[in-house]
XYZ file of N, CA and C in Angstrom:
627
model
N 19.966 -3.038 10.015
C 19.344 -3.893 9.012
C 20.156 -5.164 8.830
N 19.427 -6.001 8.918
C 20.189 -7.621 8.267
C 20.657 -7.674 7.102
N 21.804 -8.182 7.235
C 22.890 -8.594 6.072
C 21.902 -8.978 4.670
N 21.274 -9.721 5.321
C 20.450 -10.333 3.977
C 19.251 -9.836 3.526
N 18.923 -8.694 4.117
C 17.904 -8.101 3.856
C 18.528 -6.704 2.617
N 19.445 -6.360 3.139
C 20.120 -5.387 2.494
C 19.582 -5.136 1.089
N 19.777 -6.238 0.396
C 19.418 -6.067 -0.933
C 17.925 -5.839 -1.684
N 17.258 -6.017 -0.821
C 15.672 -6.081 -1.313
C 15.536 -5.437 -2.020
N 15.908 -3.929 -1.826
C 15.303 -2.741 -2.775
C 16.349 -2.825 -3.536
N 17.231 -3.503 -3.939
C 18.249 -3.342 -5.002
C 17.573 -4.761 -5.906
N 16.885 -5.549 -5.234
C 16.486 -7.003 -6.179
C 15.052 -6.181 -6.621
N 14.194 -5.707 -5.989
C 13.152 -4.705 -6.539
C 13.719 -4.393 -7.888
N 14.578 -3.202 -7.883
C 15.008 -2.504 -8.671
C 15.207 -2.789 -9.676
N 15.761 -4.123 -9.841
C 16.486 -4.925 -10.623
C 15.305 -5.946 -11.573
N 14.541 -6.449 -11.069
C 13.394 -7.112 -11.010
C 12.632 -6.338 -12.268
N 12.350 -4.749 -11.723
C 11.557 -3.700 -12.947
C 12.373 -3.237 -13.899
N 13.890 -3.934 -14.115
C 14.457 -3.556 -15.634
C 15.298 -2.367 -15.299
N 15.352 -1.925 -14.230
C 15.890 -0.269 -14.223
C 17.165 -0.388 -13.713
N 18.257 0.377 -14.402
C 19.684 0.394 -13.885
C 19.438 1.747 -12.693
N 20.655 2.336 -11.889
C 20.601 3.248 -10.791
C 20.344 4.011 -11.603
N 20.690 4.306 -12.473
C 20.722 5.733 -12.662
C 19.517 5.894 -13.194
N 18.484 5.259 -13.697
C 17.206 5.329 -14.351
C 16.142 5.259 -13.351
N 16.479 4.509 -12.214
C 15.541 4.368 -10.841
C 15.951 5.992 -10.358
N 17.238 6.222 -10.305
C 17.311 7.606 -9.145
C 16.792 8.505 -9.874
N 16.221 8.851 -11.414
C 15.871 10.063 -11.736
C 14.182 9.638 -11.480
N 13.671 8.529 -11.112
C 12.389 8.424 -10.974
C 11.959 8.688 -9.632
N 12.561 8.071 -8.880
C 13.040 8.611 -7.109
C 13.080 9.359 -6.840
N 14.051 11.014 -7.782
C 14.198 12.323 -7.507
C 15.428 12.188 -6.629
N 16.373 11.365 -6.197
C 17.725 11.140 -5.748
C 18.877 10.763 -6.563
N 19.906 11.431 -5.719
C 21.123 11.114 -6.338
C 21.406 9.208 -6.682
N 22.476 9.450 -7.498
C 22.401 7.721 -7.595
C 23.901 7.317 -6.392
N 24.173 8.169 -6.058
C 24.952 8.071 -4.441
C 24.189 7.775 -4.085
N 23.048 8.455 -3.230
C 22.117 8.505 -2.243
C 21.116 6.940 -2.522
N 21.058 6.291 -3.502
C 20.044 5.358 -4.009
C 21.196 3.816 -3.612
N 22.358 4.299 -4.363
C 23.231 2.962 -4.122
C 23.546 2.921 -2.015
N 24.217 3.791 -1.567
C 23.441 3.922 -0.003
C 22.145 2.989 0.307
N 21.259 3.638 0.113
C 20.100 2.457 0.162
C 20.146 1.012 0.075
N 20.653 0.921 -1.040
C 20.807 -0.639 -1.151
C 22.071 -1.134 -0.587
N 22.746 -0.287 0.262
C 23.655 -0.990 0.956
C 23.682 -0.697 2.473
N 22.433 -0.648 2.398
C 22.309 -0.775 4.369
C 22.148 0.383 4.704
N 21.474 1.682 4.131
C 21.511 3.035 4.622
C 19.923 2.955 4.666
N 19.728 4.036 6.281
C 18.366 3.900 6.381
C 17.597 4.700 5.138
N 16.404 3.797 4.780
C 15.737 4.648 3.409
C 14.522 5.355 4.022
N 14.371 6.649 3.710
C 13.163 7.537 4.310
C 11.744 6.308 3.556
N 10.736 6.435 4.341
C 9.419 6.283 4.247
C 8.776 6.846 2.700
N 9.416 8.480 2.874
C 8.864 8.318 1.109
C 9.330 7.912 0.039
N 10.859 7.598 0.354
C 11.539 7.435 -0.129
C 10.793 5.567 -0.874
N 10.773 4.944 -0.174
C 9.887 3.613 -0.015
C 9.060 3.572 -0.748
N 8.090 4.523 -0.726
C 6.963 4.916 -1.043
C 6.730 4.892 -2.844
N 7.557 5.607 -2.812
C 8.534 6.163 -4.003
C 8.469 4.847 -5.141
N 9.900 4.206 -4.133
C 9.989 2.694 -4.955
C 9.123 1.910 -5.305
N 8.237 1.402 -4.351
C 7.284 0.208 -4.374
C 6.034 1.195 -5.635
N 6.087 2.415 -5.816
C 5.421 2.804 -7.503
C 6.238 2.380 -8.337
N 7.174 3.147 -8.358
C 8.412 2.987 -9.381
C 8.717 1.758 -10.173
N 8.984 0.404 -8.720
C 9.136 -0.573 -9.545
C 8.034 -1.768 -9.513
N 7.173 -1.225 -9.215
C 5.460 -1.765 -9.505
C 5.503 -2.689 -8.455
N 5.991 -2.764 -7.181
C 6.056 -3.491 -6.119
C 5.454 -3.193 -5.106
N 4.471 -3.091 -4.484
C 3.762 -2.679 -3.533
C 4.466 -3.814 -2.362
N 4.828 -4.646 -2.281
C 5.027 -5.751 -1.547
C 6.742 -5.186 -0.807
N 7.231 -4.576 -1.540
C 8.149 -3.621 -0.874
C 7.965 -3.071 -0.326
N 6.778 -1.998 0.047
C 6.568 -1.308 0.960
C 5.924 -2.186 2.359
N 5.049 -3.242 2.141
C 5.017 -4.237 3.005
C 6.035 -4.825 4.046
N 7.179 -5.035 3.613
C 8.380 -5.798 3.756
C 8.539 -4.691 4.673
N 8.763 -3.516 4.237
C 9.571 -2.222 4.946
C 8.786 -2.131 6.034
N 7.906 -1.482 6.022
C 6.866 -1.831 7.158
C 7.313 -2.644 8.110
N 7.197 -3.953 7.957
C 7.200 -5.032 8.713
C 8.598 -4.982 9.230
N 9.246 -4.748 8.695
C 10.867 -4.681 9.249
C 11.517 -3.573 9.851
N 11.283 -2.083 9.798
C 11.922 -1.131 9.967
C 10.886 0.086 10.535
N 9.594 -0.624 10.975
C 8.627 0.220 12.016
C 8.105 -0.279 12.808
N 7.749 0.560 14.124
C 7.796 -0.032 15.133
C 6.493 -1.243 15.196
N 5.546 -0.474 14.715
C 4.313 -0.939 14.699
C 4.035 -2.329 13.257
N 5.426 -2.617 12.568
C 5.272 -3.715 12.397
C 5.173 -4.839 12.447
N 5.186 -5.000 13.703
C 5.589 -6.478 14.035
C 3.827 -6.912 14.291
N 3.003 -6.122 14.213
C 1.556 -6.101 13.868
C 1.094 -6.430 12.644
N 1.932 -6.002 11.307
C 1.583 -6.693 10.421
C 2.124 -7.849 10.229
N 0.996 -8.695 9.115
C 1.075 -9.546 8.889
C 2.595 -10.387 8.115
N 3.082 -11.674 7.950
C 3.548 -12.227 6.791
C 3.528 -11.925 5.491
N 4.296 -11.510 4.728
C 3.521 -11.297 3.507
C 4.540 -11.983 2.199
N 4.148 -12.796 1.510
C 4.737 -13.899 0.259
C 4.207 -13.685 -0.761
N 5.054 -12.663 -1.562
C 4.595 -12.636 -2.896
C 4.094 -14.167 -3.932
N 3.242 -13.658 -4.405
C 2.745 -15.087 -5.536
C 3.434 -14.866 -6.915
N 4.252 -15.843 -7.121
C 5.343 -15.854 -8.675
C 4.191 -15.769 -10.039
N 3.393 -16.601 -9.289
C 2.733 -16.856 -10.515
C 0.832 -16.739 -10.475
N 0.279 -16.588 -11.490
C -1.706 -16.608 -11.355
C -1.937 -17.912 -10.345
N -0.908 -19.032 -10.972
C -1.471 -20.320 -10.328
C -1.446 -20.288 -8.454
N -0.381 -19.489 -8.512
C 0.343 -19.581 -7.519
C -0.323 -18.651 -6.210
N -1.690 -17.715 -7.160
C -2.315 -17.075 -6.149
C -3.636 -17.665 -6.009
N -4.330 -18.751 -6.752
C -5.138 -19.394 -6.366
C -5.123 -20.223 -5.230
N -3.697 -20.773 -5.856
C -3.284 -22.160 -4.344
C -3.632 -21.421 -3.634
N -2.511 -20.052 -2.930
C -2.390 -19.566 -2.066
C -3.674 -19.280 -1.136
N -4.671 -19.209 -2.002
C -5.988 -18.620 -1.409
C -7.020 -19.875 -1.191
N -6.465 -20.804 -1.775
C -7.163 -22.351 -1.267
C -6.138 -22.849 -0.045
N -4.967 -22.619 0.149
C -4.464 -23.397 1.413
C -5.095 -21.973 2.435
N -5.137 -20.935 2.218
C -5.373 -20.012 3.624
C -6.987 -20.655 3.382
N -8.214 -21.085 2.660
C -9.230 -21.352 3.055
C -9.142 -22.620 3.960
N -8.268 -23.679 3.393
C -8.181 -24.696 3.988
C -7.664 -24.742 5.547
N -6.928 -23.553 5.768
C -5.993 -23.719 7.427
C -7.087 -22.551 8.017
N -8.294 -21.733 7.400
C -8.851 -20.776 7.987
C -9.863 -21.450 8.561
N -10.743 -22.484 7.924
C -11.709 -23.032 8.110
C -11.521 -24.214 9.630
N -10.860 -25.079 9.911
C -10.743 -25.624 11.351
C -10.134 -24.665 12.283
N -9.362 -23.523 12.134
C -8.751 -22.790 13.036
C -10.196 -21.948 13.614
N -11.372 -21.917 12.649
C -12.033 -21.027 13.367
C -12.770 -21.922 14.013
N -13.506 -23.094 13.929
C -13.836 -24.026 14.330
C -13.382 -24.304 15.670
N -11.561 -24.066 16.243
C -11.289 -24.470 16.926
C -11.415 -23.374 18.028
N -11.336 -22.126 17.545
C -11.296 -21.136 18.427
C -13.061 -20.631 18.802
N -13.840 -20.646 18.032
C -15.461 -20.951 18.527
C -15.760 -21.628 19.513
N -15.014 -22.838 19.541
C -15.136 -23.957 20.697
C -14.111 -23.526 21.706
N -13.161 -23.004 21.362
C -12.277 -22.212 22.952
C -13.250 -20.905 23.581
N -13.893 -20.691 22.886
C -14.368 -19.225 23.085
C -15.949 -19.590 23.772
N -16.457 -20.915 23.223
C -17.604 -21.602 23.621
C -18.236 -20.614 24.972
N -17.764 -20.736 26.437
C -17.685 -20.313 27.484
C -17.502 -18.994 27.824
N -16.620 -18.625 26.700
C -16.471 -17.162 27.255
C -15.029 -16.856 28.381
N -14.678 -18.045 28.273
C -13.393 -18.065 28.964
C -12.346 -19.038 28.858
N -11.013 -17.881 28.783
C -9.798 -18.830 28.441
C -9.206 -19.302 29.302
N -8.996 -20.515 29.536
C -8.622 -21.173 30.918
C -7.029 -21.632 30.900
N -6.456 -22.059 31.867
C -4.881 -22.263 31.575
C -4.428 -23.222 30.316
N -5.566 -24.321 30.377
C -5.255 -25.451 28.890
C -5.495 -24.981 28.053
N -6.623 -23.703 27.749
C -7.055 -23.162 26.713
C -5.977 -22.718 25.685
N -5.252 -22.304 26.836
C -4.513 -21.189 26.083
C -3.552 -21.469 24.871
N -2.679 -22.942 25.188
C -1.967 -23.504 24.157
C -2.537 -23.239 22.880
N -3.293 -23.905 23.340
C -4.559 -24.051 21.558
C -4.881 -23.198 20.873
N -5.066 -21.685 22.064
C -5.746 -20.433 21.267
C -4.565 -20.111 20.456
N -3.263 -19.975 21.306
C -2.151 -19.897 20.631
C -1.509 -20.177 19.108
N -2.108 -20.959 19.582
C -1.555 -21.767 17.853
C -2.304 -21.338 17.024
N -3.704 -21.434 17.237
C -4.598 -20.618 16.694
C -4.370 -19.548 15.410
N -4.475 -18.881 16.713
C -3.759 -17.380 16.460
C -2.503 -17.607 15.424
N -1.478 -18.460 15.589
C -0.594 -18.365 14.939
C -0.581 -18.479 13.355
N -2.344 -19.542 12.976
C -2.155 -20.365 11.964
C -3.538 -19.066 11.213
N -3.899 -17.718 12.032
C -4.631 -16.699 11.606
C -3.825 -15.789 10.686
N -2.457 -15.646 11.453
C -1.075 -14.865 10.965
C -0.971 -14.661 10.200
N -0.537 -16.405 9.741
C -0.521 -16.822 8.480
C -1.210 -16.434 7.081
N -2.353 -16.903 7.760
C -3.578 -17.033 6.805
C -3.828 -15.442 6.548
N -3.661 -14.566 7.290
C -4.043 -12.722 7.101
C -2.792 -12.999 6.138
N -1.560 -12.921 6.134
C -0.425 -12.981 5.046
C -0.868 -13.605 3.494
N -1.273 -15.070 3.608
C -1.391 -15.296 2.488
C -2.604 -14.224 1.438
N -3.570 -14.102 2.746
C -4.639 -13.205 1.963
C -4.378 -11.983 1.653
N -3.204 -11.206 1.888
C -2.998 -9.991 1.595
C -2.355 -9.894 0.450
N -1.235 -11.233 0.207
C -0.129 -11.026 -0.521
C -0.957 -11.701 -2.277
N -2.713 -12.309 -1.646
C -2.853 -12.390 -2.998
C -3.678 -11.671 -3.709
N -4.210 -10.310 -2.976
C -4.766 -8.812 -2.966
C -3.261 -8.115 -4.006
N -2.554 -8.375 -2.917
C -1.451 -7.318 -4.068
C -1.115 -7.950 -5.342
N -0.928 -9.579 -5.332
C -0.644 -9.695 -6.605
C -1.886 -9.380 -7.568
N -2.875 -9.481 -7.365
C -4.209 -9.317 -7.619
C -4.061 -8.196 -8.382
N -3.816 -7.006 -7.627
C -3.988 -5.658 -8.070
C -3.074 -5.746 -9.134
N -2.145 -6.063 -8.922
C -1.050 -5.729 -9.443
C -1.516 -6.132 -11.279
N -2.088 -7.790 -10.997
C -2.782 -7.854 -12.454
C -3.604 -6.951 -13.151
N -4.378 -6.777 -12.308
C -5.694 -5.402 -12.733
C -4.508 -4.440 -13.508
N -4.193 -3.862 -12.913
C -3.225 -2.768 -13.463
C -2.421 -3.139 -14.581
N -1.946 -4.004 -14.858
C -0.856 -4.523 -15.653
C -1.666 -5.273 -17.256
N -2.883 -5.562 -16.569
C -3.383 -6.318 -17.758
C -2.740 -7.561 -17.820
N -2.032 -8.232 -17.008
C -1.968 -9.810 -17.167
C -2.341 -10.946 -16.589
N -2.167 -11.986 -17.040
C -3.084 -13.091 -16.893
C -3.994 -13.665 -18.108
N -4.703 -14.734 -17.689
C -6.284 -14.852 -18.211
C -7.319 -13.660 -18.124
N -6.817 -13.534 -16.541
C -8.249 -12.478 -16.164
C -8.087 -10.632 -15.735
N -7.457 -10.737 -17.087
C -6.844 -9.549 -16.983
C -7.985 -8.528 -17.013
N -7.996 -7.538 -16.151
C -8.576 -6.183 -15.799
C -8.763 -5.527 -16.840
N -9.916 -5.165 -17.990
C -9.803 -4.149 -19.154
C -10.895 -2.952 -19.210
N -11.506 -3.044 -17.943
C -12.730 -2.047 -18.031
C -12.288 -0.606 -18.057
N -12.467 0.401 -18.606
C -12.463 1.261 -18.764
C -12.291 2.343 -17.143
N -13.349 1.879 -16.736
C -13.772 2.261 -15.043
C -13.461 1.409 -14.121
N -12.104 1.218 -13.892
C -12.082 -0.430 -13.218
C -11.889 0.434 -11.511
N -13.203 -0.295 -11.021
C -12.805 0.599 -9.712
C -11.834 -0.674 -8.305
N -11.738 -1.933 -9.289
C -10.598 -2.570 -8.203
C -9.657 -2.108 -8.438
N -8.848 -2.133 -9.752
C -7.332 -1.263 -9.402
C -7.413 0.569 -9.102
N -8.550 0.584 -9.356
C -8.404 2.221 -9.082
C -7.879 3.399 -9.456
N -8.340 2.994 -11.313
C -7.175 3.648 -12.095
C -8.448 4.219 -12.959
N -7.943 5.537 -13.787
C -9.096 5.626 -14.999
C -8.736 4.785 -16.216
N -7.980 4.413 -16.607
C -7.252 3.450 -17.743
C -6.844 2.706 -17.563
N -7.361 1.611 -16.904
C -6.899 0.427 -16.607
C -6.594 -0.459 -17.860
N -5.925 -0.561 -19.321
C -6.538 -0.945 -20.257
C -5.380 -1.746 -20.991
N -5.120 -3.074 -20.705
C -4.547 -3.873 -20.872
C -2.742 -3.167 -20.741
N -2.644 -2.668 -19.250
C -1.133 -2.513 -19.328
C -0.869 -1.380 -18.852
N -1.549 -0.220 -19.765
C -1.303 1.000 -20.366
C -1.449 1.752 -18.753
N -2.408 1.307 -17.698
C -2.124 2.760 -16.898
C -1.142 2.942 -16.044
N -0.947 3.904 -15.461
C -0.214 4.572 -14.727
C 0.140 3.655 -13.199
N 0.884 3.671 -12.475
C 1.141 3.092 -11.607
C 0.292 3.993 -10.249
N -0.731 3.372 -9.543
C -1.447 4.212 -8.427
C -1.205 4.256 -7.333
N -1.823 5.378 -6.390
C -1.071 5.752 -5.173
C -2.437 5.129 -4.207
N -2.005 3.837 -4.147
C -2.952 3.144 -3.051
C -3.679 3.709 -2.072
N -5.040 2.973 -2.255
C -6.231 3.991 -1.439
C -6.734 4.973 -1.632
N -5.798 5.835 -2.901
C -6.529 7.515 -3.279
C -7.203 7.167 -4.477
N -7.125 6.491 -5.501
C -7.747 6.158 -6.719
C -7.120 7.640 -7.742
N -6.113 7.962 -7.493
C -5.582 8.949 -7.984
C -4.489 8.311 -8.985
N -4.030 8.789 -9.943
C -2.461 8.058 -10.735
C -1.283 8.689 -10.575
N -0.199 8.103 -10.202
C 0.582 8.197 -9.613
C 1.509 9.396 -10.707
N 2.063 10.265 -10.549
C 2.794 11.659 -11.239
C 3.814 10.802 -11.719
N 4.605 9.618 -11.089
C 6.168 9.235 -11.303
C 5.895 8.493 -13.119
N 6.734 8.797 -14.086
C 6.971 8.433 -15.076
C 6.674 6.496 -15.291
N 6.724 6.063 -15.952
C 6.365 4.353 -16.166
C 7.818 4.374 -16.147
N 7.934 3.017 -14.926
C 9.559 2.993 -15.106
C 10.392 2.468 -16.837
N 9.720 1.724 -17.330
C 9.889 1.276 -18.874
C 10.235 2.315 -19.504
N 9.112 3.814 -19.541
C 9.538 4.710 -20.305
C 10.282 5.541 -19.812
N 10.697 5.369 -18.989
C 12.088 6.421 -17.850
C 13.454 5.622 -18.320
N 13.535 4.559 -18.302
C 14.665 3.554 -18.488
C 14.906 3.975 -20.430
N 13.588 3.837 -20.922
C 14.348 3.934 -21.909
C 14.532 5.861 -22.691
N 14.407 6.652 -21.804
C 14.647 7.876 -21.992
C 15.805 7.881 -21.645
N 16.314 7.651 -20.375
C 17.657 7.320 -20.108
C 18.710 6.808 -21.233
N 18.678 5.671 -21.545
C 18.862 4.917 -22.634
C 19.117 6.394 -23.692
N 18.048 6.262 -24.269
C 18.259 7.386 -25.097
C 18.690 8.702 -25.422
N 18.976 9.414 -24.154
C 20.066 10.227 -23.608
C 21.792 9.922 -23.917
N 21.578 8.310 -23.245
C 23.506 7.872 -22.958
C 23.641 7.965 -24.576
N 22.558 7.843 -25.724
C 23.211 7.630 -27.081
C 23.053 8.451 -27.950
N 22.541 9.558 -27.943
C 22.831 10.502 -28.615
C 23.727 11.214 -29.175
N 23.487 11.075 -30.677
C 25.196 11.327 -31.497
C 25.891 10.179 -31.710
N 25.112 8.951 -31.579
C 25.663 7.983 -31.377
C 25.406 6.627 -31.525
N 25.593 5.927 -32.252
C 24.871 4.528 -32.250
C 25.422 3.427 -30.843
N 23.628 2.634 -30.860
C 23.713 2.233 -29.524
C 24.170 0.715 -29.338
N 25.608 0.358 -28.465
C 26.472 -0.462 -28.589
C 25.895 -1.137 -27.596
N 24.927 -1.011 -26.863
C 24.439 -2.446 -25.607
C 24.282 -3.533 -26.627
């Protein structure tokens, strides 16, 4: 693993409020075994799996994917959006670079055959498709991620919301889901794990943070 990659699942972690020891009892691992992780130790798949619920990051498991299986280098780019604004752009520049790229490859394809000059062009093509599959994925997850969370303007409050795929989708309140099953995820809300934790270290005791 790259030096600079190392930290991801420790900036995850960090990102959802949770100290080690409040992530590893949500994980079901030691907080040995968790600090490992974030320092360059290979992390199992469910282990991954795990996290990207835990700390409401689906885009972690993306990353992992793309970096540490074989069959990633098939997926796409993927750039989280900071902000609502930030997933509109995103989805107006991939319309804007989607729309002549297909244009250009219709007209390579015109014939039915790719010829030696063709090929530059399809190339690039292709390259500026990459892209554009990345931006569109990464503004699906932030997407969801609103549904579920209840934030934004256009926050998700239906009762039956079958885009996030939750039964309580209801400004915040549901459960973190296990993508694609429409099922809710068993692992505790990391918020209310962190502060059970919390409330453990102070018992008998007034709390000096």
């Amino acid at each position: 693993m790259k030096q600079d990659s190392e930290s991801y699942y420790k900036t995850c972690r960090v990102l959802a409020g949770l100290t080690q020891e409040a992530a590893a009892e949500l994980l079901h691992v030691s907080e040995r075994s968790l600090s490992a992780y974030e320092n360059g130790a290979e992390v199992p798949e469910d282990i991954v799996d795990r996290m990207s619920q835990a700390y409401n990051s689906p885009l972690l498991a993306c990353w992992h994917m793309k970096h540490h299986n074989v069959l990633g280098k098939y997926l796409p780019d993927v750039f989280d959006p900071a902000t609502n604004g930030d997933m509109a752009f995103q989805l107006i520049i991939a319309r804007d670079d989607l729309d002549p790229a297909t244009e250009i490859i219709k007209e390579i394809m015109r014939d039915l055959v790719v010829d030696e000059q063709e090929r530059p062009a399809l190339a690039d093509q292709l390259e500026i498709l990459r892209r554009v599959a990345g931006q569109i994925m990464s503004a699906v997850i932030y997407g969801e991620k609103l549904c579920r969370e209840g934030g934004g303007d256009n926050a998700c409050c239906s009762k039956d919301c079958q885009s996030c795929q939750t039964a309580d989708c209801l400004h915040g309140r549901s459960q973190p889901f296990l993508p694609g099953t429409g099922y809710v995820s068993r692992l505790p809300h990391p918020q209310r794990a962190a502060g059970a934790a919390h409330d453990r270290r102070h018992e008998g005791g007034p709390c000096r943070v």
